[in-house]
Each structure stands twice: as C-alpha cells, then as structure tokens.
Amino acid sequence: DVAIKKSKELNFVNVYNDHVAQHSSTTCRREVVHHQFKRYPSEKCKNKRMRSFLNFGELEFLVGFDVETLKLLRVLDLGRLRFPLKINGDLIHLRYLGIDGYSFSDRAAIISKLRFLQTLEAYSEYPIEETIDLRKLTSLRHVIGQFVGELLIGDAANLQTLRFISSDSWNKLKPELLINLRDLEIYQDYEKRRVSVSWASLTKLRSLRVLKLDNLRLESEEAVRSTDVISPSLESVTLVGMTFEEDPMPVLQKMPRLEDLILEGCFYPGGKMSVSEQGFGRLRKLQLVMESLDELQIEEEAMP
C-alpha cells in the first residue's frame, strides 16, 4: 500500500481501467492499459514524454496506433493489439518490444530499424513462418517467439535467450557465434517434415544454462555423448516427447551444475532407470512423466 501510494504521489505509473476513475495527468511517463484500449484517451497516445506503454487484454483489431511521435519510448508492449504498425528509426531509446506475431512479416522490415532493441517478444497462437531478418539488431539479448521460418540473427554475440525456435530453423543458424546464449528452447514443428537437430551444434554453446528440447528426434548414442559435452554450464534441462534407447541417467547425473531435470512424455523401453552414488550433486527438482518407466533406483549418497 505504501509503494502504491508513493507511486501515485510521484506520478510514477498510470494504470488505465475504465471502471476506475482516472486522476493522473496526461504527462505520466508510464502507462498501463487493462482490457480497455479502445476507450483509452487518444490524447494520452500523443504524450511525447512517455517512456513505457503496456497493454493487457484480449485480441483487438484497430485502425492504427501512432508510436512514431513517442521518441523517448524504452518499453513498448502492445500485447494482442493488431493494427498497421508505424515505427521509424527515430526510436533509438526503445529496448523492449512486445507485439502480436500475426502478420509478422509486415512488421519485420520495421523492426529491423530498431538497432538498439534488446528484447523482442512476439505473441502468437500460430507459428511465424516468414523469414525474419534481425541481422542489424546487434544489441539483441532476448528473442522470444514461435519461429518456424528462417531466423537471421547475424553475429548475435549479445544474444542470451532464444526460445521457441523450430528444429529446422535452428539447423540454419551458426551456433558458434552464439557465445553468450544462456536459454534455448527448440521444438519440432508438426506441420513440417521431421528434422533432426545437429547435436554437434549444442556442444558449441559453452554458456548455456537452460535447455528445453520438445519432441525432437533423439538419436540416443550421439545425443548422449553430446549432452555430456555441453553439460558444464547447464542448470536446467527439460526434455519433452523424447525416446531413449538407453538409460539417460548415467549421463544426466554427471552434469555438475544441474539443478532442475524434467522428462515429460518421454519413452524408455528399459523400464528401469538408475541414479548412482554421488549422482546429481546439486539437483533440487526431478520430475519424471514417462511411459513404460516401472522403477527409478537411487543409490545411497545420491542427490546429496
């Protein structure tokens, strides 16, 4: 309550809700709109001092929303709003952009002008199939979206997060350039032919901490050896819909920094998995949702 009271006194943020009387001025630098964008006063959209704008609500179609005049914007999260987006290269302060992934190709050319952008998040119920060119955005740190088409990200030396990229798109990247990548999620696009990930590509991600592989084709022997190589930095591993020909525990338990392990919807015909002495030295969370797993044997002094 004290924080809310103080923020109102300082005019720190204005939360627009049509059911609540609005008292903040039109010069507030931070605006949040909840489910009422069509009733949001148009004069507020022209506030040239605005630094942050966030929209929360259901899918809405609009004629337009001019953000070109908001040259001091640092955070722009449009949520599920869909409209012709107009952005020019003058938004040099913009660091975060959250937009609906619908018709992403129409916006990709505009986004490529935001050369100082650090976070790009595309909300979408459907995969983004177009080729997305982000090579000019050398400051990008976080890219989140359901990318099926080719993703061009250049040297990407600063990239730390890459989520929801299809296996086909991943195989077209140059992982040796992703020297600071920490969070990676690769999935299999069911509408396209099944593509195996090049496991050798994962061995080059020396800074990787969080890895999720969703329904990828897993060639057990090669995958197990590669997992052992990329293990030094990994703290969280999630494998979904995988098929193991061999018990994966002997390799997974050797990861020195692993804290979270989730095997969901995976299949192992052996029926029994074993964790040996001193295995999983730092594990805090173990979640197994597997078919045909009858027994998990854990030796004494395992998971200390």
mmCIF file of C-alpha atoms in Angstrom:
data_model
loop_
_atom_site.group_PDB
_atom_site.id
_atom_site.type_symbol
_atom_site.label_atom_id
_atom_site.label_comp_id
_atom_site.label_asym_id
_atom_site.label_seq_id
_atom_site.Cartn_x
_atom_site.Cartn_y
_atom_site.Cartn_z
ATOM 1 C CA ASP A 1 0.000 0.000 0.000
ATOM 2 C CA VAL A 2 2.841 2.369 0.825
ATOM 3 C CA ALA A 3 4.509 1.690 -2.530
ATOM 4 C CA ILE A 4 1.248 2.268 -4.426
ATOM 5 C CA LYS A 5 0.582 5.481 -2.515
ATOM 6 C CA LYS A 6 4.095 6.741 -3.177
ATOM 7 C CA SER A 7 3.905 5.884 -6.885
ATOM 8 C CA LYS A 8 0.705 7.934 -7.166
ATOM 9 C CA GLU A 9 2.336 10.856 -5.415
ATOM 10 C CA LEU A 10 5.277 10.732 -7.810
ATOM 11 C CA ASN A 11 3.029 10.065 -10.808
ATOM 12 C CA PHE A 12 5.258 7.033 -11.429
ATOM 13 C CA VAL A 13 2.729 4.964 -13.387
ATOM 14 C CA ASN A 14 -0.841 5.381 -14.564
ATOM 15 C CA VAL A 15 -2.996 2.240 -14.801
ATOM 16 C CA TYR A 16 -5.933 2.915 -17.095
ATOM 17 C CA ASN A 17 -9.074 0.993 -16.199
ATOM 18 C CA ASP A 18 -12.428 2.253 -17.396
ATOM 19 C CA HIS A 19 -14.067 1.086 -14.158
ATOM 20 C CA VAL A 20 -11.779 3.219 -12.028
ATOM 21 C CA ALA A 21 -11.673 6.992 -12.035
ATOM 22 C CA GLN A 22 -8.507 8.344 -13.598
ATOM 23 C CA HIS A 23 -6.686 11.082 -11.727
ATOM 24 C CA SER A 24 -3.201 11.021 -13.218
ATOM 25 C CA SER A 25 -2.146 13.674 -15.677
ATOM 26 C CA THR A 26 -1.636 13.195 -19.382
ATOM 27 C CA THR A 27 2.095 13.663 -18.836
ATOM 28 C CA CYS A 28 2.673 10.439 -16.908
ATOM 29 C CA ARG A 29 5.693 8.670 -18.366
ATOM 30 C CA ARG A 30 4.455 5.118 -17.786
ATOM 31 C CA GLU A 31 1.048 3.906 -18.961
ATOM 32 C CA VAL A 32 -0.657 0.537 -18.446
ATOM 33 C CA VAL A 33 -3.976 -0.303 -20.135
ATOM 34 C CA HIS A 34 -6.122 -3.212 -18.934
ATOM 35 C CA HIS A 35 -8.724 -4.506 -21.424
ATOM 36 C CA GLN A 36 -9.882 -1.008 -22.332
ATOM 37 C CA PHE A 37 -7.649 0.138 -25.165
ATOM 38 C CA LYS A 38 -10.493 1.308 -27.417
ATOM 39 C CA ARG A 39 -11.589 3.649 -24.632
ATOM 40 C CA TYR A 40 -8.086 4.795 -23.879
ATOM 41 C CA PRO A 41 -7.990 8.605 -24.348
ATOM 42 C CA SER A 42 -6.336 9.485 -27.647
ATOM 43 C CA GLU A 43 -4.506 12.447 -26.128
ATOM 44 C CA LYS A 44 -2.562 10.071 -23.899
ATOM 45 C CA CYS A 45 -1.205 8.316 -27.003
ATOM 46 C CA LYS A 46 0.361 11.624 -28.007
ATOM 47 C CA ASN A 47 2.249 12.123 -24.765
ATOM 48 C CA LYS A 48 5.759 12.782 -26.073
ATOM 49 C CA ARG A 49 7.283 12.233 -22.630
ATOM 50 C CA MET A 50 6.074 8.636 -22.416
ATOM 51 C CA ARG A 51 8.800 6.102 -21.559
ATOM 52 C CA SER A 52 6.774 2.891 -21.162
ATOM 53 C CA PHE A 53 3.480 1.617 -22.568
ATOM 54 C CA LEU A 54 1.987 -1.782 -21.710
ATOM 55 C CA ASN A 55 -1.316 -3.244 -22.891
ATOM 56 C CA PHE A 56 -3.061 -6.235 -21.319
ATOM 57 C CA GLY A 57 -6.230 -7.648 -22.812
ATOM 58 C CA GLU A 58 -7.926 -9.822 -25.387
ATOM 59 C CA LEU A 59 -7.329 -9.741 -29.119
ATOM 60 C CA GLU A 60 -8.348 -6.390 -30.605
ATOM 61 C CA PHE A 61 -8.193 -5.050 -34.166
ATOM 62 C CA LEU A 62 -7.504 -1.341 -34.581
ATOM 63 C CA VAL A 63 -7.168 1.055 -37.480
ATOM 64 C CA GLY A 64 -3.869 2.325 -36.179
ATOM 65 C CA PHE A 65 -1.748 3.430 -33.261
ATOM 66 C CA ASP A 66 0.912 6.022 -33.991
ATOM 67 C CA VAL A 67 4.044 5.464 -31.915
ATOM 68 C CA GLU A 68 6.337 7.496 -34.156
ATOM 69 C CA THR A 69 5.833 10.600 -32.017
ATOM 70 C CA LEU A 70 6.838 8.752 -28.837
ATOM 71 C CA LYS A 71 10.546 9.155 -29.446
ATOM 72 C CA LEU A 72 11.558 8.578 -25.802
ATOM 73 C CA LEU A 73 9.914 5.150 -25.509
ATOM 74 C CA ARG A 74 12.051 2.486 -23.850
ATOM 75 C CA VAL A 75 9.381 -0.196 -23.304
ATOM 76 C CA LEU A 76 6.526 -0.890 -25.741
ATOM 77 C CA ASP A 77 4.350 -3.941 -25.074
ATOM 78 C CA LEU A 78 1.278 -3.946 -27.310
ATOM 79 C CA GLY A 79 0.083 -7.391 -26.261
ATOM 80 C CA ARG A 80 -2.682 -8.743 -28.510
ATOM 81 C CA LEU A 81 -3.347 -5.497 -30.379
ATOM 82 C CA ARG A 82 -3.346 -5.918 -34.153
ATOM 83 C CA PHE A 83 -3.025 -2.883 -36.401
ATOM 84 C CA PRO A 84 -0.728 -1.366 -39.035
ATOM 85 C CA LEU A 85 2.425 -0.593 -37.087
ATOM 86 C CA LYS A 86 4.380 2.551 -37.911
ATOM 87 C CA ILE A 87 7.837 2.811 -36.410
ATOM 88 C CA ASN A 88 10.816 4.623 -37.832
ATOM 89 C CA GLY A 89 14.453 4.645 -36.891
ATOM 90 C CA ASP A 90 13.997 7.575 -34.511
ATOM 91 C CA LEU A 91 13.020 5.273 -31.620
ATOM 92 C CA ILE A 92 16.646 4.955 -30.604
ATOM 93 C CA HIS A 93 15.755 4.544 -26.920
ATOM 94 C CA LEU A 94 13.468 1.526 -27.431
ATOM 95 C CA ARG A 95 14.874 -1.513 -25.626
ATOM 96 C CA TYR A 96 11.825 -3.803 -25.295
ATOM 97 C CA LEU A 97 9.180 -4.556 -27.934
ATOM 98 C CA GLY A 98 6.304 -6.965 -27.355
ATOM 99 C CA ILE A 99 3.905 -7.397 -30.285
ATOM 100 C CA ASP A 100 1.399 -9.863 -31.661
ATOM 101 C CA GLY A 101 3.098 -12.275 -34.046
ATOM 102 C CA TYR A 102 0.206 -12.125 -36.518
ATOM 103 C CA SER A 103 1.396 -10.905 -39.951
ATOM 104 C CA PHE A 104 4.865 -10.619 -38.510
ATOM 105 C CA SER A 105 6.375 -10.331 -41.980
ATOM 106 C CA ASP A 106 4.647 -6.958 -42.438
ATOM 107 C CA ARG A 107 6.427 -5.677 -39.337
ATOM 108 C CA ALA A 108 9.794 -7.372 -39.746
ATOM 109 C CA ALA A 109 11.166 -4.630 -42.002
ATOM 110 C CA ILE A 110 10.111 -2.023 -39.445
ATOM 111 C CA ILE A 111 11.616 -3.934 -36.540
ATOM 112 C CA SER A 112 14.931 -4.223 -38.373
ATOM 113 C CA LYS A 113 15.321 -0.438 -38.000
ATOM 114 C CA LEU A 114 15.312 -0.619 -34.190
ATOM 115 C CA ARG A 115 19.040 -1.121 -33.993
ATOM 116 C CA PHE A 116 19.288 -0.644 -30.206
ATOM 117 C CA LEU A 117 16.482 -3.077 -29.356
ATOM 118 C CA GLN A 118 17.457 -5.588 -26.661
ATOM 119 C CA THR A 119 14.307 -7.709 -26.227
ATOM 120 C CA LEU A 120 11.874 -8.834 -28.937
ATOM 121 C CA GLU A 121 8.856 -10.868 -27.847
ATOM 122 C CA ALA A 122 6.276 -11.965 -30.420
ATOM 123 C CA TYR A 123 2.994 -13.291 -29.027
ATOM 124 C CA SER A 124 1.333 -15.697 -31.422
ATOM 125 C CA GLU A 125 -1.087 -18.609 -31.419
ATOM 126 C CA TYR A 126 0.346 -19.699 -34.739
ATOM 127 C CA PRO A 127 3.939 -20.270 -35.899
ATOM 128 C CA ILE A 128 5.752 -17.405 -37.606
ATOM 129 C CA GLU A 129 6.605 -18.958 -40.965
ATOM 130 C CA GLU A 130 8.227 -15.983 -42.678
ATOM 131 C CA THR A 131 11.967 -15.370 -42.830
ATOM 132 C CA ILE A 132 12.808 -12.881 -40.086
ATOM 133 C CA ASP A 133 15.897 -10.732 -40.603
ATOM 134 C CA LEU A 134 17.352 -9.408 -37.341
ATOM 135 C CA ARG A 135 20.946 -9.090 -38.503
ATOM 136 C CA LYS A 136 21.066 -5.323 -37.985
ATOM 137 C CA LEU A 137 19.947 -5.599 -34.352
ATOM 138 C CA THR A 138 23.372 -6.218 -32.870
ATOM 139 C CA SER A 139 22.226 -5.289 -29.338
ATOM 140 C CA LEU A 140 19.590 -8.043 -29.151
ATOM 141 C CA ARG A 141 19.744 -10.088 -25.958
ATOM 142 C CA HIS A 142 16.376 -11.871 -25.842
ATOM 143 C CA VAL A 143 14.331 -13.206 -28.789
ATOM 144 C CA ILE A 144 11.096 -14.994 -27.922
ATOM 145 C CA GLY A 145 8.538 -16.222 -30.444
ATOM 146 C CA GLN A 146 7.290 -19.327 -32.232
ATOM 147 C CA PHE A 147 9.703 -19.117 -35.144
ATOM 148 C CA VAL A 148 9.320 -21.751 -37.860
ATOM 149 C CA GLY A 149 10.726 -19.802 -40.785
ATOM 150 C CA GLU A 150 14.392 -18.938 -41.132
ATOM 151 C CA LEU A 151 15.696 -16.625 -38.424
ATOM 152 C CA LEU A 152 18.576 -14.387 -39.497
ATOM 153 C CA ILE A 153 20.329 -13.029 -36.417
ATOM 154 C CA GLY A 154 23.818 -12.184 -37.671
ATOM 155 C CA ASP A 155 26.717 -12.488 -35.235
ATOM 156 C CA ALA A 156 24.358 -12.261 -32.219
ATOM 157 C CA ALA A 157 27.255 -12.012 -29.786
ATOM 158 C CA ASN A 158 24.965 -10.453 -27.154
ATOM 159 C CA LEU A 159 22.078 -12.908 -27.551
ATOM 160 C CA GLN A 160 21.229 -14.618 -24.252
ATOM 161 C CA THR A 161 17.710 -16.016 -24.805
ATOM 162 C CA LEU A 162 16.305 -17.812 -27.849
ATOM 163 C CA ARG A 163 13.010 -19.570 -27.295
ATOM 164 C CA PHE A 164 10.524 -21.479 -29.400
ATOM 165 C CA ILE A 165 12.672 -21.902 -32.470
ATOM 166 C CA SER A 166 11.913 -24.867 -34.705
ATOM 167 C CA SER A 167 14.496 -27.580 -35.291
ATOM 168 C CA ASP A 168 14.637 -26.686 -38.981
ATOM 169 C CA SER A 169 15.331 -23.016 -38.211
ATOM 170 C CA TRP A 170 17.910 -23.907 -35.571
ATOM 171 C CA ASN A 171 19.904 -26.025 -38.019
ATOM 172 C CA LYS A 172 20.278 -22.981 -40.286
ATOM 173 C CA LEU A 173 21.924 -20.857 -37.590
ATOM 174 C CA LYS A 174 25.619 -20.650 -36.765
ATOM 175 C CA PRO A 175 25.746 -21.704 -33.098
ATOM 176 C CA GLU A 176 29.455 -20.974 -32.815
ATOM 177 C CA LEU A 177 28.503 -17.272 -32.939
ATOM 178 C CA LEU A 178 26.075 -17.577 -30.001
ATOM 179 C CA ILE A 179 28.836 -17.300 -27.439
ATOM 180 C CA ASN A 180 26.622 -15.817 -24.701
ATOM 181 C CA LEU A 181 23.447 -17.848 -25.252
ATOM 182 C CA ARG A 182 22.090 -18.990 -21.874
ATOM 183 C CA ASP A 183 18.478 -20.002 -22.506
ATOM 184 C CA LEU A 184 17.487 -22.133 -25.514
ATOM 185 C CA GLU A 185 14.275 -23.905 -26.488
ATOM 186 C CA ILE A 186 13.983 -25.929 -29.690
ATOM 187 C CA TYR A 187 10.793 -27.666 -30.778
ATOM 188 C CA GLN A 188 9.597 -29.848 -33.633
ATOM 189 C CA ASP A 189 7.087 -28.242 -35.985
ATOM 190 C CA TYR A 190 4.471 -30.928 -36.630
ATOM 191 C CA GLU A 191 3.299 -29.374 -39.886
ATOM 192 C CA LYS A 192 6.706 -29.836 -41.490
ATOM 193 C CA ARG A 193 8.859 -32.870 -42.097
ATOM 194 C CA ARG A 194 10.595 -34.212 -39.029
ATOM 195 C CA VAL A 195 14.093 -32.738 -38.794
ATOM 196 C CA SER A 196 16.852 -33.968 -36.505
ATOM 197 C CA VAL A 197 18.836 -31.360 -34.639
ATOM 198 C CA SER A 198 22.550 -31.314 -35.258
ATOM 199 C CA TRP A 199 23.711 -32.310 -31.788
ATOM 200 C CA ALA A 200 27.194 -31.086 -32.581
ATOM 201 C CA SER A 201 25.716 -27.578 -32.683
ATOM 202 C CA LEU A 202 24.766 -27.789 -28.998
ATOM 203 C CA THR A 203 28.313 -28.606 -27.950
ATOM 204 C CA LYS A 204 29.377 -25.111 -29.042
ATOM 205 C CA LEU A 205 27.082 -23.348 -26.557
ATOM 206 C CA ARG A 206 29.519 -23.060 -23.673
ATOM 207 C CA SER A 207 27.422 -20.503 -21.734
ATOM 208 C CA LEU A 208 24.127 -22.414 -21.961
ATOM 209 C CA ARG A 209 22.273 -22.706 -18.641
ATOM 210 C CA VAL A 210 18.685 -23.577 -19.592
ATOM 211 C CA LEU A 211 17.864 -26.092 -22.333
ATOM 212 C CA LYS A 212 14.468 -27.382 -23.456
ATOM 213 C CA LEU A 213 14.056 -29.815 -26.333
ATOM 214 C CA ASP A 214 10.473 -30.503 -27.361
ATOM 215 C CA ASN A 215 9.594 -33.615 -29.397
ATOM 216 C CA LEU A 216 12.876 -33.707 -31.274
ATOM 217 C CA ARG A 217 14.242 -36.814 -32.882
ATOM 218 C CA LEU A 218 16.779 -38.189 -30.438
ATOM 219 C CA GLU A 219 19.456 -40.486 -31.788
ATOM 220 C CA SER A 220 20.475 -41.839 -28.416
ATOM 221 C CA GLU A 221 24.192 -42.623 -28.669
ATOM 222 C CA GLU A 222 25.169 -39.406 -30.417
ATOM 223 C CA ALA A 223 22.834 -37.355 -28.230
ATOM 224 C CA VAL A 224 24.151 -38.835 -25.006
ATOM 225 C CA ARG A 225 27.748 -38.095 -25.931
ATOM 226 C CA SER A 226 26.878 -34.536 -26.945
ATOM 227 C CA THR A 227 24.908 -33.919 -23.764
ATOM 228 C CA ASP A 228 27.962 -34.909 -21.779
ATOM 229 C CA VAL A 229 29.986 -32.280 -23.642
ATOM 230 C CA ILE A 230 27.543 -29.385 -23.149
ATOM 231 C CA SER A 231 26.904 -30.232 -19.509
ATOM 232 C CA PRO A 232 29.406 -27.960 -17.662
ATOM 233 C CA SER A 233 27.187 -24.863 -17.611
ATOM 234 C CA LEU A 234 23.696 -26.395 -17.713
ATOM 235 C CA GLU A 235 21.472 -25.724 -14.699
ATOM 236 C CA SER A 236 18.074 -26.747 -16.095
ATOM 237 C CA VAL A 237 17.215 -29.435 -18.663
ATOM 238 C CA THR A 238 13.710 -30.207 -19.936
ATOM 239 C CA LEU A 239 13.154 -32.986 -22.463
ATOM 240 C CA VAL A 240 9.645 -33.422 -23.862
ATOM 241 C CA GLY A 241 8.402 -36.303 -26.004
ATOM 242 C CA MET A 242 11.821 -37.914 -26.383
ATOM 243 C CA THR A 243 12.535 -41.603 -26.944
ATOM 244 C CA PHE A 244 15.556 -43.056 -25.138
ATOM 245 C CA GLU A 245 17.088 -46.313 -26.289
ATOM 246 C CA GLU A 246 19.399 -46.281 -23.265
ATOM 247 C CA ASP A 247 19.051 -45.108 -19.672
ATOM 248 C CA PRO A 248 19.831 -41.343 -19.828
ATOM 249 C CA MET A 249 20.544 -41.034 -16.088
ATOM 250 C CA PRO A 250 24.241 -42.082 -16.184
ATOM 251 C CA VAL A 251 24.977 -39.051 -18.371
ATOM 252 C CA LEU A 252 22.498 -36.554 -16.914
ATOM 253 C CA GLN A 253 23.656 -37.193 -13.341
ATOM 254 C CA LYS A 254 27.197 -36.110 -14.228
ATOM 255 C CA MET A 255 26.204 -32.541 -15.068
ATOM 256 C CA PRO A 256 27.982 -30.617 -12.297
ATOM 257 C CA ARG A 257 25.622 -27.609 -12.129
ATOM 258 C CA LEU A 258 22.297 -29.280 -12.948
ATOM 259 C CA GLU A 259 19.536 -28.222 -10.528
ATOM 260 C CA ASP A 260 16.309 -28.944 -12.439
ATOM 261 C CA LEU A 261 15.589 -32.011 -14.580
ATOM 262 C CA ILE A 262 12.233 -32.636 -16.244
ATOM 263 C CA LEU A 263 11.463 -35.598 -18.507
ATOM 264 C CA GLU A 264 7.900 -35.159 -19.739
ATOM 265 C CA GLY A 265 6.059 -37.543 -22.034
ATOM 266 C CA CYS A 266 9.291 -39.394 -22.774
ATOM 267 C CA PHE A 267 9.554 -43.088 -23.609
ATOM 268 C CA TYR A 268 12.166 -45.540 -22.363
ATOM 269 C CA PRO A 269 11.581 -49.243 -23.107
ATOM 270 C CA GLY A 270 14.081 -50.436 -20.488
ATOM 271 C CA GLY A 271 11.595 -49.988 -17.651
ATOM 272 C CA LYS A 272 14.228 -49.145 -15.025
ATOM 273 C CA MET A 273 16.482 -46.121 -14.528
ATOM 274 C CA SER A 274 19.292 -45.802 -12.005
ATOM 275 C CA VAL A 275 20.993 -42.923 -10.212
ATOM 276 C CA SER A 276 24.373 -43.932 -8.846
ATOM 277 C CA GLU A 277 26.292 -42.775 -5.785
ATOM 278 C CA GLN A 278 27.131 -39.039 -5.852
ATOM 279 C CA GLY A 279 24.888 -38.586 -8.868
ATOM 280 C CA PHE A 280 23.080 -35.246 -9.306
ATOM 281 C CA GLY A 281 25.189 -33.394 -6.762
ATOM 282 C CA ARG A 282 23.139 -30.150 -6.969
ATOM 283 C CA LEU A 283 19.720 -31.383 -8.114
ATOM 284 C CA ARG A 284 16.749 -29.649 -6.470
ATOM 285 C CA LYS A 285 13.912 -30.686 -8.781
ATOM 286 C CA LEU A 286 13.332 -34.023 -10.514
ATOM 287 C CA GLN A 287 10.113 -34.517 -12.480
ATOM 288 C CA LEU A 288 9.516 -37.711 -14.449
ATOM 289 C CA VAL A 289 6.356 -38.190 -16.504
ATOM 290 C CA MET A 290 7.267 -41.158 -18.664
ATOM 291 C CA GLU A 291 5.758 -44.119 -20.409
ATOM 292 C CA SER A 292 6.984 -47.602 -19.501
ATOM 293 C CA LEU A 293 9.103 -46.439 -16.556
ATOM 294 C CA ASP A 294 8.500 -49.022 -13.843
ATOM 295 C CA GLU A 295 11.305 -48.245 -11.418
ATOM 296 C CA LEU A 296 13.750 -45.487 -10.510
ATOM 297 C CA GLN A 297 16.613 -46.830 -8.424
ATOM 298 C CA ILE A 298 18.518 -44.258 -6.348
ATOM 299 C CA GLU A 299 21.640 -45.425 -4.557
ATOM 300 C CA GLU A 300 22.722 -44.143 -1.160
ATOM 301 C CA GLU A 301 24.521 -40.786 -1.145
ATOM 302 C CA ALA A 302 22.977 -39.889 -4.496
ATOM 303 C CA MET A 303 21.396 -36.431 -4.790
ATOM 304 C CA PRO A 304 23.218 -35.059 -1.718
#
